[in-house]
mmCIF file of C-alpha atoms in Angstrom:
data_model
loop_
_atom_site.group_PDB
_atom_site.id
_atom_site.type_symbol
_atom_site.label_atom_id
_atom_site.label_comp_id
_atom_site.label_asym_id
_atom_site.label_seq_id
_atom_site.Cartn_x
_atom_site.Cartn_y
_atom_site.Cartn_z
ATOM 1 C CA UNK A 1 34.151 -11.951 -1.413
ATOM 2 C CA UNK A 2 36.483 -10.577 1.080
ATOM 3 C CA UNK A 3 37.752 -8.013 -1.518
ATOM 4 C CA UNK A 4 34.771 -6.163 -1.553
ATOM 5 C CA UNK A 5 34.438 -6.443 2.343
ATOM 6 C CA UNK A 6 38.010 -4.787 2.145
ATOM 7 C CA UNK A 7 38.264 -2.515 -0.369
ATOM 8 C CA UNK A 8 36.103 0.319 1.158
ATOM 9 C CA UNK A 9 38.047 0.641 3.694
ATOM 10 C CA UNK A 10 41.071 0.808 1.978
ATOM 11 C CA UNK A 11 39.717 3.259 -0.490
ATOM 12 C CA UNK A 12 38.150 5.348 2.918
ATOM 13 C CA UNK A 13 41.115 4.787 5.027
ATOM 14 C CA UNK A 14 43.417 6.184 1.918
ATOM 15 C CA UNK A 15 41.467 9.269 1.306
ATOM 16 C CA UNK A 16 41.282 10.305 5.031
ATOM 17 C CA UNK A 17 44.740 9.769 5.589
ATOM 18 C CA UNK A 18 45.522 11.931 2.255
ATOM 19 C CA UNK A 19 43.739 14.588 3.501
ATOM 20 C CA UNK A 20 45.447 14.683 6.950
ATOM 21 C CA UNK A 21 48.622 14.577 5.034
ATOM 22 C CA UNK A 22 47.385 17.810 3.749
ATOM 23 C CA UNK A 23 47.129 19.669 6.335
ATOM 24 C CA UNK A 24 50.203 21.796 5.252
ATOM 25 C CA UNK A 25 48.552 23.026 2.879
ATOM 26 C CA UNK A 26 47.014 25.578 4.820
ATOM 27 C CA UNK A 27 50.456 27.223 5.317
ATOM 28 C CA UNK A 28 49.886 30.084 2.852
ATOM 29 C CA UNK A 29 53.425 29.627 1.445
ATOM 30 C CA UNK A 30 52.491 26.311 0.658
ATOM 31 C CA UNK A 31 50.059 27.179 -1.035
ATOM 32 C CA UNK A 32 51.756 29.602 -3.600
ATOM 33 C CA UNK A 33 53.829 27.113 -4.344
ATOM 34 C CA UNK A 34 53.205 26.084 -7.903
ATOM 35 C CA UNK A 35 55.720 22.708 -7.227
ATOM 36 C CA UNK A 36 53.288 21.521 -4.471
ATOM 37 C CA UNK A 37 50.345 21.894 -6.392
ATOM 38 C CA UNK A 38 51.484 20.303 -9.181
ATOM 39 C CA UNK A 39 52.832 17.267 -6.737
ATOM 40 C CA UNK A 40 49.450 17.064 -5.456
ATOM 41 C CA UNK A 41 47.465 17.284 -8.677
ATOM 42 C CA UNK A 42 49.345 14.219 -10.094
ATOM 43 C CA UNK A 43 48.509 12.432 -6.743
ATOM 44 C CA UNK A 44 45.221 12.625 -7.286
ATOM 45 C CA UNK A 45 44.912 11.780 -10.552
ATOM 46 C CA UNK A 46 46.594 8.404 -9.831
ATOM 47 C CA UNK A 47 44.222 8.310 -7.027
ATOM 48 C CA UNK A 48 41.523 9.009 -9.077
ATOM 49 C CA UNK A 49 42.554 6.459 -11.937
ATOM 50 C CA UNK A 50 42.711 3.895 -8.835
ATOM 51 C CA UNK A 51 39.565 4.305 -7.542
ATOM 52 C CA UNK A 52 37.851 4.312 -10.826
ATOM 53 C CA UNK A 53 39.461 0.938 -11.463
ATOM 54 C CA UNK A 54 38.526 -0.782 -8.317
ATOM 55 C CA UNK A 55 35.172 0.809 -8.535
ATOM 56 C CA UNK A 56 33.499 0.469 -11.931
ATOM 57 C CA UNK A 57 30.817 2.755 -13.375
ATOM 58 C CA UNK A 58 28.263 0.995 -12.331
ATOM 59 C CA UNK A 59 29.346 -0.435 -8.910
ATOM 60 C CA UNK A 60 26.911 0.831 -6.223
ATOM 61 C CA UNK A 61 27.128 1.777 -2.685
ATOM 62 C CA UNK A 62 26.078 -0.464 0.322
ATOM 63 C CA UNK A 63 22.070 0.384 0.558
ATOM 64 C CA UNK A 64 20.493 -0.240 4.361
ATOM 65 C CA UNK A 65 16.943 -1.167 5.499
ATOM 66 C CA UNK A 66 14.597 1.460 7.569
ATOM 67 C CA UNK A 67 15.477 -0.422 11.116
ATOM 68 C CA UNK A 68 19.200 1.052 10.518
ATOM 69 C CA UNK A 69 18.423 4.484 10.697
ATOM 70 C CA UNK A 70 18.545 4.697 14.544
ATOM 71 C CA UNK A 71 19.178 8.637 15.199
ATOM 72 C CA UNK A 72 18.683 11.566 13.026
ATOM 73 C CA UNK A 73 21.389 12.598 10.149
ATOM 74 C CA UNK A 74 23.910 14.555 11.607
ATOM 75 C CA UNK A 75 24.148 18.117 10.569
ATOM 76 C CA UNK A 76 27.572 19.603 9.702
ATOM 77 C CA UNK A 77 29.573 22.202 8.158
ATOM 78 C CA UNK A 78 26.894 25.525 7.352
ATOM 79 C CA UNK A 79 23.561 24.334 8.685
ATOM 80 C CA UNK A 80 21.858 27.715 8.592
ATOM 81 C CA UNK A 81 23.127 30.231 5.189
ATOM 82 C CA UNK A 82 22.447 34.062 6.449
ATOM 83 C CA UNK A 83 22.998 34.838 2.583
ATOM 84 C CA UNK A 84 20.239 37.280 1.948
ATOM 85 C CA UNK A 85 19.398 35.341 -1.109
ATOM 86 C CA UNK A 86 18.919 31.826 0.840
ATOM 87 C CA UNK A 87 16.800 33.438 3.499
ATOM 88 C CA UNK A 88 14.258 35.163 1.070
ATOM 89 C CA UNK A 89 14.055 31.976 -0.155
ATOM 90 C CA UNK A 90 13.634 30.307 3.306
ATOM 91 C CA UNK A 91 11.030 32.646 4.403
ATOM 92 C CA UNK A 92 8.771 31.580 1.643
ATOM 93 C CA UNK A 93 8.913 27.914 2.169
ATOM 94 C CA UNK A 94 11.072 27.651 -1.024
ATOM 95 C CA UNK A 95 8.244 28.425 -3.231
ATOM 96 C CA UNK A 96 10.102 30.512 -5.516
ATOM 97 C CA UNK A 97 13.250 28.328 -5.587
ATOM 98 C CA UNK A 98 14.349 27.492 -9.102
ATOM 99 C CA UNK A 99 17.555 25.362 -9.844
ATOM 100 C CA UNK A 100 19.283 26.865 -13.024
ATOM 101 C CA UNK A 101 21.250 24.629 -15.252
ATOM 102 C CA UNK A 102 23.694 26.160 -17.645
ATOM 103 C CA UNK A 103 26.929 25.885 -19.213
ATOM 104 C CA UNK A 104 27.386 23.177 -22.042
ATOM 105 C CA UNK A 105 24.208 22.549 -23.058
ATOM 106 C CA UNK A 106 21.726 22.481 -25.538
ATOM 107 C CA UNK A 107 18.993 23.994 -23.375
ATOM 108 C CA UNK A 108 19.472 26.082 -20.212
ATOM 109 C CA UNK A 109 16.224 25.267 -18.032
ATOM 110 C CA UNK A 110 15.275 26.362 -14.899
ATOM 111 C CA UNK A 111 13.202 23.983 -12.342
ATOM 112 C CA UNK A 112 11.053 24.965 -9.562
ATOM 113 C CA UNK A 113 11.131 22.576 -6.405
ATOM 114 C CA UNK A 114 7.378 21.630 -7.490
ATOM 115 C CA UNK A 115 9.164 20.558 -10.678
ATOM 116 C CA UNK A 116 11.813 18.823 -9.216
ATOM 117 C CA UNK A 117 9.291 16.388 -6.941
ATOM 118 C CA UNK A 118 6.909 16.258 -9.442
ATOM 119 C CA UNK A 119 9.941 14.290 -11.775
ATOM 120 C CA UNK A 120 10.278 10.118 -11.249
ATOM 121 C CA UNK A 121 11.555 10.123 -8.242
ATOM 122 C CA UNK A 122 14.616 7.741 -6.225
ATOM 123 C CA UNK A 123 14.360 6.430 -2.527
ATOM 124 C CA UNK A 124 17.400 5.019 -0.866
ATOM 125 C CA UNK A 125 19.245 4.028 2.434
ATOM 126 C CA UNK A 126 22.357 5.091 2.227
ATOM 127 C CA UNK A 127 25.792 5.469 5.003
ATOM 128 C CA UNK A 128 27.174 8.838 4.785
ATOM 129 C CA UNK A 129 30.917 8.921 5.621
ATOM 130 C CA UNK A 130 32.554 12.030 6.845
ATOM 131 C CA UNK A 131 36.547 12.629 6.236
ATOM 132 C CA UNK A 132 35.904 13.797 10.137
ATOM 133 C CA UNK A 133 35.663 10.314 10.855
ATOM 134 C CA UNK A 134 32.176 9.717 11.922
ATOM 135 C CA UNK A 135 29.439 7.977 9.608
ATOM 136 C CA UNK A 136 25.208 8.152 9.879
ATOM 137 C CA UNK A 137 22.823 5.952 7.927
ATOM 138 C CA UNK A 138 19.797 8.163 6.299
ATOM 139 C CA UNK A 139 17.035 7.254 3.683
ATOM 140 C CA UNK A 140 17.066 10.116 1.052
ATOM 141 C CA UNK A 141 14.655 10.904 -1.594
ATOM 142 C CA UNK A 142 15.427 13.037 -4.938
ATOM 143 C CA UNK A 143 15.557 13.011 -8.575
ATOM 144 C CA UNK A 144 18.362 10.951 -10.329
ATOM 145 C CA UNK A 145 20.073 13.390 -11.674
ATOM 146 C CA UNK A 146 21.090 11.296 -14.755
ATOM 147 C CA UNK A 147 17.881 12.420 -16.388
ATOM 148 C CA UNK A 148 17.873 15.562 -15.484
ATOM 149 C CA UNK A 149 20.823 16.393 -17.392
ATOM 150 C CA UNK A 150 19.213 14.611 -20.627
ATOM 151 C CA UNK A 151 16.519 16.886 -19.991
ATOM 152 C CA UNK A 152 18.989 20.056 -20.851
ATOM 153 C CA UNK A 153 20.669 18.068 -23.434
ATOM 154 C CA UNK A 154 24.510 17.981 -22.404
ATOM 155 C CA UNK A 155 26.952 18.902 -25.218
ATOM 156 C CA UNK A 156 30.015 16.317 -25.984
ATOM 157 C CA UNK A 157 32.391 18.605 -24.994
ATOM 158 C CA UNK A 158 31.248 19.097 -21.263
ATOM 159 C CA UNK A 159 33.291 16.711 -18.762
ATOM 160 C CA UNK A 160 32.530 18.156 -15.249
ATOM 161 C CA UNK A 161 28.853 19.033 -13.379
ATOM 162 C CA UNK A 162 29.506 21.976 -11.218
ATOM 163 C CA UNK A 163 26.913 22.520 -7.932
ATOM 164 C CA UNK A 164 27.268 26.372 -6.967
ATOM 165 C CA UNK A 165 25.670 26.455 -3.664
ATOM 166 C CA UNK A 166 23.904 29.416 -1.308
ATOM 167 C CA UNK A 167 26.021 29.431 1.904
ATOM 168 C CA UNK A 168 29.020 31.156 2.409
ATOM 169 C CA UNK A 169 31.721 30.490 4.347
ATOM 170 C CA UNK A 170 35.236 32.527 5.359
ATOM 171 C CA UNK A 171 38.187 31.988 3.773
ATOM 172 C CA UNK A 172 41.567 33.524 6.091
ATOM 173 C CA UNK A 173 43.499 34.074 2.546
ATOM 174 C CA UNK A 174 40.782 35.683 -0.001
ATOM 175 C CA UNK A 175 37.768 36.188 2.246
ATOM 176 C CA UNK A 176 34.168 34.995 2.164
ATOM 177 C CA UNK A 177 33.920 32.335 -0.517
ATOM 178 C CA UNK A 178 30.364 30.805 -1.564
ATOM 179 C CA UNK A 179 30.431 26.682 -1.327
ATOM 180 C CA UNK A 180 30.898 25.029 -4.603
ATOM 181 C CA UNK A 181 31.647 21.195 -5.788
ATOM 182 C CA UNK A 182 31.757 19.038 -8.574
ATOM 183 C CA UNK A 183 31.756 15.655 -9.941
ATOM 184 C CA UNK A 184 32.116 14.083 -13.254
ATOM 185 C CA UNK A 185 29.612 13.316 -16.130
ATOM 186 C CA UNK A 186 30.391 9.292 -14.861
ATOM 187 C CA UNK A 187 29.385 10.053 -10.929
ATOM 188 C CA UNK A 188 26.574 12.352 -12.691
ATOM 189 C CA UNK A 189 24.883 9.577 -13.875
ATOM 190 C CA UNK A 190 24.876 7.194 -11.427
ATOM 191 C CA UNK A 191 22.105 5.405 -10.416
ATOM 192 C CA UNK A 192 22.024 6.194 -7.040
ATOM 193 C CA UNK A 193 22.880 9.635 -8.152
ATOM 194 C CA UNK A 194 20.066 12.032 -6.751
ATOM 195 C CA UNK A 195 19.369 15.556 -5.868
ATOM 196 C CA UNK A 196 17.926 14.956 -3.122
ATOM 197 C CA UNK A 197 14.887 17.008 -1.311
ATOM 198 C CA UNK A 198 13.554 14.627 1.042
ATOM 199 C CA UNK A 199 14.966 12.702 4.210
ATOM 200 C CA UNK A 200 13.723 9.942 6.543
ATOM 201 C CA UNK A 201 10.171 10.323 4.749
ATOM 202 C CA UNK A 202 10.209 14.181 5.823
ATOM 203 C CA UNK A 203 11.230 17.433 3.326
ATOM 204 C CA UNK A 204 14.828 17.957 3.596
ATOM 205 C CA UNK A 205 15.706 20.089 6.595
ATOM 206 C CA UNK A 206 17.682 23.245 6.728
ATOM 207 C CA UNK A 207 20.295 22.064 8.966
ATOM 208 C CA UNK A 208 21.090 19.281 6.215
ATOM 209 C CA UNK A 209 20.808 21.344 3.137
ATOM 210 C CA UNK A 210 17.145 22.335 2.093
ATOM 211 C CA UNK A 211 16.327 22.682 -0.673
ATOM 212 C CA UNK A 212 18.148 20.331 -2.645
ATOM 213 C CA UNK A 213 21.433 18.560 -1.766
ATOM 214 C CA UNK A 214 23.392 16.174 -4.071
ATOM 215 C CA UNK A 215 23.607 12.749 -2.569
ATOM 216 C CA UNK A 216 26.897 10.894 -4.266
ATOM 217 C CA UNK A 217 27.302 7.867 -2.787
ATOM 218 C CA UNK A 218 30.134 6.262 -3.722
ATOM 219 C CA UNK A 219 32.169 9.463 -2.336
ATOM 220 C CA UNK A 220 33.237 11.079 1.063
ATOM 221 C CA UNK A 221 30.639 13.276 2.725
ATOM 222 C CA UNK A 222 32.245 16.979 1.477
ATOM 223 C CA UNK A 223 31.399 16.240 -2.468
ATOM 224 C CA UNK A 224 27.499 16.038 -1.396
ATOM 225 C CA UNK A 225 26.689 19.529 -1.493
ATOM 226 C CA UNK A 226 24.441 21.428 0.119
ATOM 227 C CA UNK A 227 22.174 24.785 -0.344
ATOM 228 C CA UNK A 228 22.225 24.011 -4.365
ATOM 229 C CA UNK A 229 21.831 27.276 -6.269
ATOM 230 C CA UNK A 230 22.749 26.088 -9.883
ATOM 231 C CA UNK A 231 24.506 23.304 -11.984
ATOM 232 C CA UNK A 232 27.325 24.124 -14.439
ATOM 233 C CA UNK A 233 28.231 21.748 -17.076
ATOM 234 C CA UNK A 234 32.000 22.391 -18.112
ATOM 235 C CA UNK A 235 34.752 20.722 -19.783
ATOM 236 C CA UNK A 236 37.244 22.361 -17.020
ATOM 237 C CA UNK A 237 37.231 23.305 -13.551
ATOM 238 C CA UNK A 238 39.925 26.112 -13.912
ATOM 239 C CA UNK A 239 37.440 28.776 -13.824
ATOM 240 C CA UNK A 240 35.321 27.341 -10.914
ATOM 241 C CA UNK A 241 37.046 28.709 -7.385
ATOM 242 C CA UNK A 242 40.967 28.245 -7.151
ATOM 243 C CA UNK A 243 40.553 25.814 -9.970
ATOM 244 C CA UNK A 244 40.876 22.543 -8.042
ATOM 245 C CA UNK A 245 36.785 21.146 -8.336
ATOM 246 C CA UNK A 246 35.613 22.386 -5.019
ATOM 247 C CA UNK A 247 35.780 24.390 -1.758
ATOM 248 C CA UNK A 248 37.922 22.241 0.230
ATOM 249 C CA UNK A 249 39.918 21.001 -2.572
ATOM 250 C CA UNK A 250 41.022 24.314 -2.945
ATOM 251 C CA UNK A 251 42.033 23.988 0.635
ATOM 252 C CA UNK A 252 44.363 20.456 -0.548
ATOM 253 C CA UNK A 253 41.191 17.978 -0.045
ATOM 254 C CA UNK A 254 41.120 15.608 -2.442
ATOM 255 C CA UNK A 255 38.714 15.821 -5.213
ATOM 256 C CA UNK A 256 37.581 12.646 -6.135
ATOM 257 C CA UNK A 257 37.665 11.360 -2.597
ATOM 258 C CA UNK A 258 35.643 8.243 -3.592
ATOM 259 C CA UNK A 259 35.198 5.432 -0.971
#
């Protein structure tokens, strides 16, 4: 049908042209400005209601065969965390890497990598489509994070998944701010869905987020983040960052951003 042919890129075209349109944002006066915040919040709920209409929970992304990967993923953003923590890590091969999940659950757990691979495990071709403008097929392999989260037994109450992340990166207005994102419990359990630790049949490399990485497929390239150092369940993002669900979207990015 030539709606579905359309659609993503209306829904892509949309969300990049948001996000130019908030550019101003930058301007610190802008961004103490409780009115333009407020503007912007209810533009991206409507956004958000949009897209989740047109989408459907269980609507999945465009997957590719092998002979479409033609050059490697391109690396972007942090692609090598100094953060004393990450390079411990690093230097050991990630043998001591543990992702913590917290927050509203049952049962905080912690899982090793050897864990993490060891769990069923999800292969798939996917596009990756930066708000910069520039897309790259990849095949990425992970564990659906769906199950994962059963695993830790999520309480009723929680409404967000929260990845805080190893790298850093500078912030002009507060100073050096650690990466963070999040989705919701819908995007969460997704069936395409994965943290991923694998790409193009290799371990996931450094430049492109080792050791795990969230792949999200339905959504713009900046939700998929890298360098993951825990998962927070939460029924509120207020107390995550600036409050807005994410490092650039504390920047005026918006935070669904689906495609």
């Amino acid at each position: 049908m030539s709606f579905k042919i359309d659609r993503r890129r209306f829904l892509t075209g949309a969300a990049v042209a948001s996000t130019s349109a908030l550019a101003g944002c930058f301007d610190p006066l802008l961004q103490q400005d409780s009115q333009v915040r407020g503007f912007l919040a209810k533009a991206n709920d409507l956004t958000y209601r949009a897209q989740r209409l047109l989408l459907g929970s269980d609507h999945l992304a465009r997957e590719f065969s092998a002979s479409e990967i033609r050059q490697p993923m391109r690396p972007n953003g942090v692609t090598n965390p100094q953060d004393a923590d990450y390079l411990a890590l690093a230097g050991r091969s990630f043998e001591t890497y543990a992702l913590e999940i917290g927050g509203l659950v049952e049962r905080p757990g912690r899982f090793s990598l050897a864990e993490l691979r060891a769990m069923p495990a999800r292969t798939q071709i996917t596009r990756h489509d930066c708000v910069e403008g520039w897309s790259c097929i990849a095949a990425w392999t992970g564990t659906p994070l769906g199950p994962l989260l059963d695993q830790v037994g999520v309480k009723p109450q929680a409404r967000y998944v929260v990845f805080s992340c190893f790298d850093t990166l500078e912030n002009g207005f507060t100073g050096p701010v650690r990466y963070y994102e999040s989705i919701d419990l819908l995007d969460a359990r997704h069936p395409q869905t994965i943290l991923a630790y694998g790409m193009n049949g290799q371990a996931l490399p450094v430049a492109n987020g080792a050791p795990l990485r969230v792949r999200v497929e339905r959504q713009l390239g900046y939700k998929m983040a890298k360098y993951i150092r825990a998962i927070t369940l939460a029924d509120s993002l207020t107390a995550f960052g600036e409050g807005q669900g994410g490092y650039w979207e504390d920047r005026g990015y918006e935070w669904f951003a689906g495609i």
